[in-house]
Coordinates of C-alpha atoms in Angstrom, one line a residue:
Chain A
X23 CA 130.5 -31.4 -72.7
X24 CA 132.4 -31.7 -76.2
X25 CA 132.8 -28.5 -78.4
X26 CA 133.1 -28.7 -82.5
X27 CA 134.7 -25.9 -84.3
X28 CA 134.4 -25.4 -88.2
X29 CA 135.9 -24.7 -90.3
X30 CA 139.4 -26.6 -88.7
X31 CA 141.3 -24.4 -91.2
X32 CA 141.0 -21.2 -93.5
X33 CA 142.5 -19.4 -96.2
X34 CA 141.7 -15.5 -96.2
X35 CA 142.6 -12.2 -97.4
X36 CA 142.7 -9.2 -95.5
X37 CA 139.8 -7.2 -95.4
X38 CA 137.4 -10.4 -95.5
X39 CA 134.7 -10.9 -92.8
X40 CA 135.5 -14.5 -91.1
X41 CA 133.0 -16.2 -89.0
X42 CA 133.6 -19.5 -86.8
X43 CA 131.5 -21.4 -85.5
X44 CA 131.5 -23.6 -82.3
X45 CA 129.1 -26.1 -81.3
X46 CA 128.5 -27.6 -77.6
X47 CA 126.8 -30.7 -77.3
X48 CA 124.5 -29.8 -74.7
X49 CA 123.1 -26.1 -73.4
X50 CA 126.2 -24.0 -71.7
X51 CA 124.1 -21.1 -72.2
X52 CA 126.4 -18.4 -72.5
X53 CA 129.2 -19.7 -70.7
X54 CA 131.4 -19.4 -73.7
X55 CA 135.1 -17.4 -74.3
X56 CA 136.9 -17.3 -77.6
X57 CA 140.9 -17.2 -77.7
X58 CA 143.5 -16.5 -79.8
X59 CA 146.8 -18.1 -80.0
X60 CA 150.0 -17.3 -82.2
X61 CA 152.8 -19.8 -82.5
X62 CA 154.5 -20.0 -79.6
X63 CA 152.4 -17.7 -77.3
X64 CA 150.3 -18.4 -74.9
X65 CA 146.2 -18.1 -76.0
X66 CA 144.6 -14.5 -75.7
X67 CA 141.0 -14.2 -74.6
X68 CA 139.3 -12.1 -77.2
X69 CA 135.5 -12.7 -76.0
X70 CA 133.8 -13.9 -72.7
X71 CA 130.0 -14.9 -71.8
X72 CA 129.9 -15.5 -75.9
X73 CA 129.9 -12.1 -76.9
X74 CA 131.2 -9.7 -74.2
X75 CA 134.4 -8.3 -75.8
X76 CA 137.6 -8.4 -73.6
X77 CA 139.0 -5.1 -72.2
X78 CA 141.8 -4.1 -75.3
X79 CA 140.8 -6.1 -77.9
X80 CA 139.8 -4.6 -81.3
X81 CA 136.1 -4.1 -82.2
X82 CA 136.2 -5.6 -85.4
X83 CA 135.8 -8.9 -83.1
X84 CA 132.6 -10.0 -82.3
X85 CA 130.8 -13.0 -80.8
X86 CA 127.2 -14.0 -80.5
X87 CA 124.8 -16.8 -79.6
X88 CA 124.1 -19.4 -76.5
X89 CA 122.7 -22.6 -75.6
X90 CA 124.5 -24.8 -78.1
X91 CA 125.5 -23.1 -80.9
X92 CA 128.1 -20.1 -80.8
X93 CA 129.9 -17.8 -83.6
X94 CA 133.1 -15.5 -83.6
X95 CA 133.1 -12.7 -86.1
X96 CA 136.1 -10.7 -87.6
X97 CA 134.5 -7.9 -89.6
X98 CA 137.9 -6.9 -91.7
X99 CA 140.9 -9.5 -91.4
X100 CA 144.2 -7.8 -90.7
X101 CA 147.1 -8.9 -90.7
X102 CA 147.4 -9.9 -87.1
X103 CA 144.6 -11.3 -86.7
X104 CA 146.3 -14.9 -88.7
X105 CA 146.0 -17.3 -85.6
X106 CA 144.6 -20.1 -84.4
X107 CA 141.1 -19.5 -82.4
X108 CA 139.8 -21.6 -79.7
X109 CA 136.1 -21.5 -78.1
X110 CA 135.8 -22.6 -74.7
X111 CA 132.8 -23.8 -72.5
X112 CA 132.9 -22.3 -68.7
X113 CA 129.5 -24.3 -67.9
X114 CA 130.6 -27.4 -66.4
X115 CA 132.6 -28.6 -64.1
X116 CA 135.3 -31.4 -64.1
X117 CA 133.4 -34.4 -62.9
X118 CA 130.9 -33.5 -66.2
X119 CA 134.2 -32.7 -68.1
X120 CA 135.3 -30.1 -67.1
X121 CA 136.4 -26.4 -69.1
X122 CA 137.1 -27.9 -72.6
X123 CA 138.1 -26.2 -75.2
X124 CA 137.2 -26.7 -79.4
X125 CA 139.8 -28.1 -81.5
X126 CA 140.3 -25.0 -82.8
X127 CA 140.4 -23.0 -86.0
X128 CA 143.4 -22.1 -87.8
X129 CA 143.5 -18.9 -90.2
X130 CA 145.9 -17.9 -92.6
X131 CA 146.6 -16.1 -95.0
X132 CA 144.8 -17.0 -98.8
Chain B
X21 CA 150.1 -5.9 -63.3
X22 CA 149.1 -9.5 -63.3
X23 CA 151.7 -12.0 -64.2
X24 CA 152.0 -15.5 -64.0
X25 CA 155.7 -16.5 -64.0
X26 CA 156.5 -20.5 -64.7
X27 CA 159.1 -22.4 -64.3
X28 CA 162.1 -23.4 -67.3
X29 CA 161.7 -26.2 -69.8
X30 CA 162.0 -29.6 -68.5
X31 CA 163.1 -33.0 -69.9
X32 CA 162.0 -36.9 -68.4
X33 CA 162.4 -39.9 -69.1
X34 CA 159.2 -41.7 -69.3
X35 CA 157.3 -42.9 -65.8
X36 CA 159.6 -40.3 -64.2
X37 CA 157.5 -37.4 -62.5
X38 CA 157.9 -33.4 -63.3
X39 CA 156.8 -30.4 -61.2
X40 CA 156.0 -27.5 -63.0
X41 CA 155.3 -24.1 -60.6
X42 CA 153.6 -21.0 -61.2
X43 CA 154.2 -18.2 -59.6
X44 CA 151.6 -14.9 -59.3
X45 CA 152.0 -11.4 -58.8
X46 CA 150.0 -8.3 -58.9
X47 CA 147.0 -9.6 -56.9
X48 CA 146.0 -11.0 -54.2
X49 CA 147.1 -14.9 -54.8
X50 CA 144.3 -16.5 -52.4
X51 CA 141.0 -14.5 -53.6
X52 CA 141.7 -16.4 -57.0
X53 CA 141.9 -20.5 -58.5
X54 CA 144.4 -21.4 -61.2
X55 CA 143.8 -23.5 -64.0
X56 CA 146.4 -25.4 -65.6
X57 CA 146.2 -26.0 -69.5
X58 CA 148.7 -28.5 -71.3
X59 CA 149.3 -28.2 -75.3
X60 CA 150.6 -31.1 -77.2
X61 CA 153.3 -30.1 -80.6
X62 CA 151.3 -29.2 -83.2
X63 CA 147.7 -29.9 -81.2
X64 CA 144.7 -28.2 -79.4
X65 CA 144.2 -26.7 -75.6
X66 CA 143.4 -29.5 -72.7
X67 CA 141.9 -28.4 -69.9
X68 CA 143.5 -29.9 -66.7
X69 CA 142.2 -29.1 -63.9
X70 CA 142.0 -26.3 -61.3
X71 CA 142.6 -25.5 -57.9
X72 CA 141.3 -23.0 -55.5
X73 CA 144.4 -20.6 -54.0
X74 CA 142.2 -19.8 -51.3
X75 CA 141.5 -22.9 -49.6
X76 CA 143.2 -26.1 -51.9
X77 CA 140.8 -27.7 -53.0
X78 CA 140.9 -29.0 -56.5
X79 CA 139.2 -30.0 -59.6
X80 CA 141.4 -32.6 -61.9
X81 CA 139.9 -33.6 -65.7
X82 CA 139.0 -37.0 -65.6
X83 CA 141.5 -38.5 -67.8
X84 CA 144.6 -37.0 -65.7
X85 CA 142.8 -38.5 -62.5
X86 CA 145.4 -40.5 -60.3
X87 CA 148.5 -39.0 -62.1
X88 CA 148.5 -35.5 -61.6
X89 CA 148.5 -32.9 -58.0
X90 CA 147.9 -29.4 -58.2
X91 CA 149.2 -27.7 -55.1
X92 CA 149.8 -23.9 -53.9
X93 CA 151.7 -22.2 -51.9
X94 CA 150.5 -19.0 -50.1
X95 CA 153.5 -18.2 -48.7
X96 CA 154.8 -17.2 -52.2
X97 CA 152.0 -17.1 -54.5
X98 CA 153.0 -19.8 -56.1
X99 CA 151.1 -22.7 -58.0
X100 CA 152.2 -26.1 -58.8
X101 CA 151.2 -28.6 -61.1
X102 CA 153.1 -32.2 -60.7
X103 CA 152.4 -35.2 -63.0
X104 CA 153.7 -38.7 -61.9
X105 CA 153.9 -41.5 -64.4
X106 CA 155.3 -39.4 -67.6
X107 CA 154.5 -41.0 -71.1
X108 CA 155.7 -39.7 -74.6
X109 CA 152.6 -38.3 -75.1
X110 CA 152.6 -36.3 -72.1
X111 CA 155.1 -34.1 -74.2
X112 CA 153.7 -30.3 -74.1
X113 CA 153.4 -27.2 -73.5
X114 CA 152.0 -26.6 -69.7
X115 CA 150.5 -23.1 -69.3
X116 CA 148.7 -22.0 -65.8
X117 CA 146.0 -19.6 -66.3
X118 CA 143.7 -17.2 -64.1
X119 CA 140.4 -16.0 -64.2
X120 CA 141.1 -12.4 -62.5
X121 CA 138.3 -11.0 -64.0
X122 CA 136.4 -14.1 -62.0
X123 CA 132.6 -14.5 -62.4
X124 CA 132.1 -11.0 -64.3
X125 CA 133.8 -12.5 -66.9
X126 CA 132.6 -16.3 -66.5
X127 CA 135.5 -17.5 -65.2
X128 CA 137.2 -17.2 -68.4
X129 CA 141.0 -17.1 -68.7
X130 CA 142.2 -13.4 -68.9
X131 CA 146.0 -14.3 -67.9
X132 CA 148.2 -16.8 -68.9
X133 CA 151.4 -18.0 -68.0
X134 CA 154.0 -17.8 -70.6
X135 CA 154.0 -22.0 -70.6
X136 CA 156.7 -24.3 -69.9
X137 CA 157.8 -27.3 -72.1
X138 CA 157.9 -30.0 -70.6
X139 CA 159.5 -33.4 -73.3
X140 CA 159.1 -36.8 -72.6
X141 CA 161.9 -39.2 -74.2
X142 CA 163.9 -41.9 -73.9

């Protein structure tokens, strides 16, 4: 299963609303997480099962869809919120794949 | 608290093999799998493969088939990822992961190690 992201990049300011989208190309219905990553940290999961928010993570994150198509929302960009994001299909396993991630989406600051 | 703990920074020459380990705490190491997840400079997440602390068996992405072994050890809680056959462009960032929130959360990754770099030169 291969995921698309789009944008790959993004300039923003804070207080914008950011969406991302992620595209599988087949139905993972909602086996889908979202993660963040900083330079040189390891990736934080923000979202699981596509829109179920991770324990600790702020509110103005927010995921929806399934089957193929997939979108993370940040309501009001803040300042730490300039990362890289990375969706993530949990549907298959290795012999059809196995967990790929997107390409990812960079965002910084406009 | 959960923490995966990996191993220092390594450096091979190419074909040479590396070992990277992974060691757990704050749960119980079997009732869990590990995924390891490599990160090339400047590039995306790759999904490697997984294995299962509570009985070994394994799950390997298709294009690291015949070059890497994921092993663990009960004993100390510790997982290992070992690639044979090293090539410049295995140059990366190797993380191990966990899904402790396991199927609640869809096997999603909720801790990561904090990655080991692992270069690849001549």
């Amino acid at each position: 299963i291969q995921l698309t992201q789009s944008p790959s990049s993004l300039s923003a300011s804070v207080g914008d609303r950011v969406t991302i989208t992620c595209r599988a190309s087949q139905g993972i219905s909602s086996y889908l997480a979202w993660y963040q990553q900083k330079p040189g940290k390891a990736p934080k999961l923000l979202i699981y099962a596509a829109s179920t928010l991770q324990s600790g993570v702020p509110s103005r994150f927010s995921g929806s869809g399934s089957g193929t198509d997939f979108t993370l929302t940040i309501s009001s960009l803040q300042p730490e919120d300039f990362a890289t994001y990375y969706c993530q299909q949990l549907n298959s396993y290795p012999r059809e794949g196995g967990f790929t991630f997107g390409p990812g989406t960079k965002v910084d600051i406009k | 608290q959960v923490q995966l703990v990996q191993s220092g920074a390594e450096v091979k020459k190419p074909g040479a093999s590396v070992k990277v380990s992974c060691k757990a705490s704050g749960y119980t190491f079997t009732s869990y799998g590990i995924s390891w997840v490599r990160q090339a400079p400047g590039q995306g997440l790759e999904w490697m493969g997984w294995i299962s602390a509570y009985n070994g068996n394994t799950n390997y992405a298709q294009k690291l088939q015949g070059r890497v072994t994921m092993t663990t050890d009960t004993s100390t809680s510790t997982a290992y990822m070992e690639l044979r056959s090293l090539r410049s462009d295995d140059t990366a960032v190797y993380y191990c992961a966990t899904a402790y929130c396991g199927g609640d959360c869809y096997e999603a990754f909720d801790y990561w190690g904090q990655g080991t770099l692992v270069t690849v030169s001549s």
